[in-house]
Amino acid sequence: MQLRALKYFSQVAKSASFREAADKLFVAPGAVTRQIDILEHYYGAQLIERGPRGIKLTREGELLAQAVEATLRELESVKARITSRRSVVSGTVKICAAESLVALFIAPVIEAFGQHNPDVSFEIDTGSAPYIAEQLISGHADVALAFYTPVSAEIQVTHCCHLEHKVLMAAHHPLATKSRLTLKEIAAHPIAIPPANYAVRQLLESAARREAVHFDMRFITSSMEVQKTLALQGKTLLILPQLHHQEQNGQAMFVAVPLADPLMGKVKVDLCLPRQRTLSMATRLFHDMLSQRIDGQNALVNTTA
C-alpha cells in the first residue's frame, strides 16, 4: 500500500466530495477515486458511501480514518526528527571571557557542544571586564563571561552565579596546610596579581585598605600561565575563583585554600549577550549550554548551603 493512498483517503474523509478533495490535493478527481479503490480492494470493504448529497465514511471507513490520522501524525513527527538530525549547525562563535573562567566554564561547554555540533569553530579572547564589555559592544565578541560586567544599555546580562575566591599555591608552600586563610596571613607572602583594571586586583586593594594591610604584589601580570608557573615554583600565591567544592576544576597540581574574607570570599560571574544584535544559531545554542552550566553551579551551591 502506498503512502499516497493514505494521504488521499485522509483528505477525502475531511471533504464533502471527491472533487473537493481533489482540489485540495491539486490532482484530478479520477486520481483520488483510483486511490480509494485501491484501499477498498486492499481492505475488502467499502470505505466511502456516495450519495446525492456527497460522500460520507462507512463504519469501516471511520475506523480506517482514525488509524490513518494517527499514522500520518507519527510519520510527520519522524520526518521532523530526521530533518532536525540532518540540520548542520555551523559558523564561528566569538567568545570573550575572563581567563580564569575559561577552564571552569568555557572549555567544558565547548567540549560538550562540539559533540553535537562538530562544524562550529570558536574564537576565544580574554581580558579584563572593561575590555570584555568593549569587545561585546563593538561586535568583536558574540557572547561574554566576565566578573562584575560594567553596566551598559548595549549589554544584556542573561545569567549569573557566584564563585568562591580561593588562594592557590604549590603543595610545598608554607600555607598549604591551612584550612582557611585571612588577608593578614596572605600579606606575609608574595602574590601574583593582574593589572589594576582587573576586578580581582580592585577587590584586593579595597580589602587591603579596609583591613589596613599591605600586600607584597611581587608579580603583576595578566597572563594566567605566568601566574600559575610562578605559583608552582613556590614563589607566589594566586587568588582565583573556583567552582563549588563538589565540582573541582581539575587543578590537581595546586592546593586551593578558601579565603576567609567577606569582600574577597565571593565573586560574581556574568554571562552576557549584546542587547541589540541578531545572533547566529550556533551562538544561541552555545549560550544556552553555557547558561545551563551556570544554572547548575547555582543549584549545587543552593543544595549544599
Coordinates of C-alpha atoms in Angstrom, one line a residue:
M1 CA 0.0 0.0 0.0
Q2 CA 1.4 3.4 -1.0
L3 CA 1.6 6.4 1.4
R4 CA -0.2 8.4 -1.3
A5 CA -3.4 6.3 -0.9
L6 CA -3.5 7.0 2.8
K7 CA -3.0 10.8 2.3
Y8 CA -5.7 10.9 -0.4
F9 CA -8.1 8.9 1.9
S10 CA -7.3 11.3 4.8
Q11 CA -8.3 14.3 2.6
V12 CA -11.4 12.6 1.3
A13 CA -12.5 11.8 4.9
K14 CA -12.4 15.6 5.6
S15 CA -14.2 16.6 2.4
A16 CA -17.8 16.7 1.1
S17 CA -16.9 15.3 -2.3
F18 CA -14.2 13.7 -4.4
R19 CA -13.9 16.9 -6.4
E20 CA -13.3 19.0 -3.2
A21 CA -10.7 16.5 -2.0
A22 CA -9.0 16.6 -5.4
D23 CA -8.9 20.4 -5.4
K24 CA -7.2 20.5 -2.1
L25 CA -4.8 17.8 -3.2
F26 CA -4.2 19.6 -6.5
V27 CA -4.9 16.5 -8.5
A28 CA -7.7 15.3 -10.8
P29 CA -10.8 13.7 -9.2
G30 CA -10.1 10.5 -11.1
A31 CA -6.7 10.2 -9.3
V32 CA -8.5 10.4 -5.9
T33 CA -11.1 7.8 -7.0
R34 CA -8.3 5.3 -8.1
Q35 CA -6.5 5.6 -4.7
I36 CA -9.8 5.0 -2.8
D37 CA -10.5 2.0 -5.0
I38 CA -7.0 0.6 -4.1
L39 CA -7.8 0.9 -0.4
E40 CA -11.2 -0.7 -0.7
H41 CA -9.7 -3.6 -2.6
Y42 CA -6.9 -3.9 0.0
Y43 CA -9.3 -4.0 3.0
G44 CA -12.0 -5.9 1.2
A45 CA -14.7 -3.4 2.4
Q46 CA -16.5 -0.3 1.2
L47 CA -14.9 2.8 2.9
I48 CA -16.9 5.6 1.2
E49 CA -20.6 5.9 0.6
R50 CA -21.5 8.0 -2.4
G51 CA -24.9 9.8 -2.4
P52 CA -26.7 12.7 -4.0
R53 CA -25.6 15.0 -1.1
G54 CA -22.0 14.0 -1.4
I55 CA -19.9 11.4 0.3
K56 CA -19.5 10.0 3.8
L57 CA -17.5 7.4 5.5
T58 CA -18.8 3.9 6.3
R59 CA -18.2 2.5 9.7
E60 CA -15.2 0.7 8.2
G61 CA -14.1 4.0 6.7
E62 CA -14.3 5.7 10.1
L63 CA -12.1 3.0 11.7
L64 CA -9.6 3.5 8.9
A65 CA -9.7 7.3 9.1
Q66 CA -8.8 7.2 12.8
A67 CA -5.8 4.9 12.1
V68 CA -4.7 6.9 9.1
E69 CA -4.7 10.2 11.0
A70 CA -2.6 8.7 13.8
T71 CA -0.2 7.1 11.3
L72 CA 0.3 10.4 9.3
R73 CA 0.9 12.3 12.5
E74 CA 3.6 9.9 13.6
L75 CA 5.2 9.9 10.2
E76 CA 5.3 13.7 10.3
S77 CA 6.9 13.6 13.7
V78 CA 9.6 11.2 12.4
K79 CA 10.2 13.4 9.5
A80 CA 10.7 16.4 11.8
R81 CA 13.2 14.4 13.9
I82 CA 15.1 13.2 10.9
T83 CA 15.3 16.8 9.5
S84 CA 16.5 18.1 12.8
R85 CA 19.2 15.5 13.0
R86 CA 20.3 16.3 9.5
S87 CA 20.4 20.1 10.2
V88 CA 24.0 21.2 10.4
V89 CA 24.9 24.0 12.8
S90 CA 28.0 25.7 11.5
G91 CA 29.8 29.0 11.7
T92 CA 32.0 30.7 14.3
V93 CA 31.2 31.6 17.9
K94 CA 33.3 34.5 19.2
I95 CA 33.8 34.4 22.9
C96 CA 35.4 36.9 25.2
A97 CA 35.9 35.9 28.8
A98 CA 38.0 36.4 31.9
E99 CA 40.9 34.0 31.5
S100 CA 40.3 32.2 34.8
L101 CA 36.8 31.3 33.7
V102 CA 37.9 29.5 30.5
A103 CA 38.8 26.3 32.3
L104 CA 35.9 26.5 34.7
F105 CA 33.1 27.2 32.2
I106 CA 34.1 27.8 28.6
A107 CA 36.3 24.8 27.9
P108 CA 33.8 22.1 29.3
V109 CA 30.9 23.6 27.4
I110 CA 32.9 23.7 24.1
E111 CA 33.7 20.1 24.6
A112 CA 30.1 19.1 25.1
F113 CA 28.9 21.5 22.4
G114 CA 31.3 20.0 19.8
Q115 CA 30.0 16.5 20.3
H116 CA 26.7 17.6 18.7
N117 CA 27.9 20.5 16.5
P118 CA 31.3 19.4 15.1
D119 CA 31.2 22.0 12.3
V120 CA 31.2 25.0 14.7
S121 CA 34.5 26.8 15.3
F122 CA 35.4 29.2 18.1
E123 CA 37.4 32.4 18.6
I124 CA 38.4 32.9 22.2
D125 CA 39.7 36.1 23.6
T126 CA 40.4 37.0 27.2
G127 CA 40.8 40.2 29.2
S128 CA 39.5 42.4 32.0
A129 CA 35.8 43.2 32.5
P130 CA 36.0 46.6 30.7
Y131 CA 37.8 45.0 27.8
I132 CA 35.3 42.2 27.6
A133 CA 32.4 44.7 27.6
E134 CA 34.1 46.7 24.8
Q135 CA 34.5 43.6 22.7
L136 CA 30.9 42.6 23.1
I137 CA 29.6 46.1 22.3
S138 CA 31.9 46.5 19.3
G139 CA 30.8 43.2 17.7
H140 CA 34.1 41.5 18.2
A141 CA 32.5 39.1 20.6
D142 CA 29.2 37.2 20.4
V143 CA 29.0 36.0 24.0
A144 CA 30.9 37.1 27.1
L145 CA 31.7 35.8 30.5
A146 CA 33.1 38.2 33.0
F147 CA 33.4 39.3 36.6
Y148 CA 31.2 42.2 37.5
T149 CA 30.4 43.4 34.0
P150 CA 30.2 47.2 33.6
V151 CA 26.7 48.4 33.3
S152 CA 25.7 49.3 29.7
A153 CA 22.5 49.7 27.8
E154 CA 24.1 47.7 25.0
I155 CA 24.8 44.6 27.2
Q156 CA 22.3 42.1 28.5
V157 CA 23.3 40.0 31.5
T158 CA 21.3 36.8 30.9
H159 CA 22.6 34.6 33.8
C160 CA 25.0 35.0 36.7
C161 CA 26.4 32.9 39.6
H162 CA 28.9 33.4 42.5
L163 CA 32.1 31.6 42.8
E164 CA 34.4 31.2 45.8
H165 CA 37.7 33.0 45.7
K166 CA 40.4 30.7 46.9
V167 CA 44.2 31.0 47.4
L168 CA 46.1 28.7 45.1
M169 CA 49.6 27.6 45.9
A170 CA 52.1 24.8 45.4
A171 CA 51.7 21.8 47.7
H172 CA 55.0 22.6 49.4
H173 CA 54.1 26.2 50.2
P174 CA 54.1 27.1 54.0
L175 CA 50.4 27.9 53.9
A176 CA 49.3 24.8 52.0
T177 CA 48.2 23.0 55.2
K178 CA 45.8 25.8 56.3
S179 CA 42.0 25.1 56.2
R180 CA 41.2 28.8 55.6
L181 CA 43.4 31.9 55.1
T182 CA 42.9 35.5 56.2
L183 CA 44.1 38.6 54.3
K184 CA 46.8 39.2 57.0
E185 CA 48.2 35.7 56.5
I186 CA 48.3 36.2 52.8
A187 CA 50.0 39.6 53.2
A188 CA 53.1 37.9 54.7
H189 CA 53.9 36.2 51.3
P190 CA 54.4 37.4 47.7
I191 CA 51.4 37.2 45.5
A192 CA 50.9 37.3 41.7
I193 CA 48.1 39.6 40.6
P194 CA 46.8 41.0 37.3
P195 CA 46.9 44.8 36.4
A196 CA 44.7 47.4 38.1
N197 CA 41.9 47.1 35.5
Y198 CA 41.0 43.6 36.7
A199 CA 38.2 43.0 39.2
V200 CA 40.3 40.7 41.5
R201 CA 43.0 43.4 41.8
Q202 CA 40.4 46.1 42.6
L203 CA 38.8 43.9 45.2
L204 CA 42.1 43.0 46.8
E205 CA 43.2 46.7 47.0
S206 CA 39.8 47.6 48.5
A207 CA 40.1 44.8 51.1
A208 CA 43.7 45.9 51.9
R209 CA 42.5 49.4 52.7
R210 CA 39.7 48.1 54.9
E211 CA 42.0 45.7 56.8
A212 CA 44.9 48.1 56.9
V213 CA 47.3 45.5 55.4
H214 CA 49.9 45.8 52.7
F215 CA 50.3 43.1 50.1
D216 CA 53.5 42.1 48.5
M217 CA 52.4 42.3 44.9
R218 CA 55.7 40.9 43.7
F219 CA 54.5 39.8 40.3
I220 CA 52.0 41.8 38.2
T221 CA 50.8 40.0 35.0
S222 CA 47.6 39.4 33.1
S223 CA 48.9 36.0 31.9
M224 CA 47.3 33.2 33.8
E225 CA 50.0 30.8 32.5
V226 CA 52.7 33.0 34.0
Q227 CA 50.9 33.3 37.3
K228 CA 50.5 29.5 37.6
T229 CA 54.1 28.8 36.7
L230 CA 55.3 31.2 39.4
A231 CA 52.9 29.6 41.9
L232 CA 54.0 26.1 41.1
Q233 CA 57.6 27.1 41.8
G234 CA 56.5 28.2 45.2
K235 CA 57.4 31.8 44.6
T236 CA 53.9 33.3 44.9
L237 CA 50.3 32.9 45.9
L238 CA 47.3 33.2 43.5
I239 CA 43.8 34.4 44.3
L240 CA 41.4 32.8 41.8
P241 CA 37.7 31.9 41.6
Q242 CA 36.9 28.2 42.0
L243 CA 33.8 26.1 41.4
H244 CA 31.9 24.8 44.4
H245 CA 33.9 22.2 46.4
Q246 CA 31.9 19.3 45.0
E247 CA 32.9 20.2 41.4
Q248 CA 36.6 21.0 41.3
N249 CA 38.2 22.2 38.1
G250 CA 41.0 19.6 37.9
Q251 CA 43.9 21.7 39.0
A252 CA 45.5 18.8 40.9
M253 CA 48.9 20.4 41.0
F254 CA 47.7 23.2 43.2
V255 CA 46.4 23.4 46.8
A256 CA 43.3 25.6 47.0
V257 CA 42.5 27.2 50.4
P258 CA 39.3 29.1 51.0
L259 CA 39.7 32.8 51.6
A260 CA 38.1 33.9 54.9
D261 CA 37.1 37.5 53.9
P262 CA 33.5 38.8 53.4
L263 CA 34.6 41.0 50.5
M264 CA 37.0 38.7 48.7
G265 CA 35.3 35.4 49.6
K266 CA 32.8 35.5 46.7
V267 CA 32.9 36.9 43.2
K268 CA 30.0 37.4 40.7
V269 CA 30.2 35.9 37.3
D270 CA 28.1 37.4 34.5
L271 CA 27.0 35.7 31.2
C272 CA 26.3 38.4 28.7
L273 CA 25.0 38.9 25.2
P274 CA 24.8 42.0 23.0
R275 CA 21.3 43.6 23.6
Q276 CA 20.5 44.5 20.0
R277 CA 22.1 42.2 17.6
T278 CA 20.9 39.1 15.7
L279 CA 22.7 36.1 16.9
S280 CA 23.6 33.0 14.8
M281 CA 22.1 29.7 15.6
A282 CA 25.5 28.4 16.8
T283 CA 25.8 31.4 19.2
R284 CA 22.3 30.9 20.6
L285 CA 22.9 27.2 21.2
F286 CA 26.3 27.8 22.8
H287 CA 24.9 30.5 25.0
D288 CA 22.1 28.1 26.1
M289 CA 24.6 25.4 27.0
L290 CA 26.7 27.8 28.9
S291 CA 23.7 29.2 30.8
Q292 CA 22.8 25.6 31.8
R293 CA 26.3 25.1 33.3
I294 CA 25.9 28.4 35.3
D295 CA 22.5 27.3 36.5
G296 CA 24.0 24.0 37.5
Q297 CA 26.6 25.8 39.6
N298 CA 23.9 27.8 41.3
A299 CA 21.8 24.7 42.0
L300 CA 24.8 23.0 43.5
V301 CA 25.5 25.9 45.8
N302 CA 21.9 26.1 46.9
T303 CA 21.7 22.4 47.6
T304 CA 24.7 22.4 49.9
A305 CA 24.0 25.8 51.5

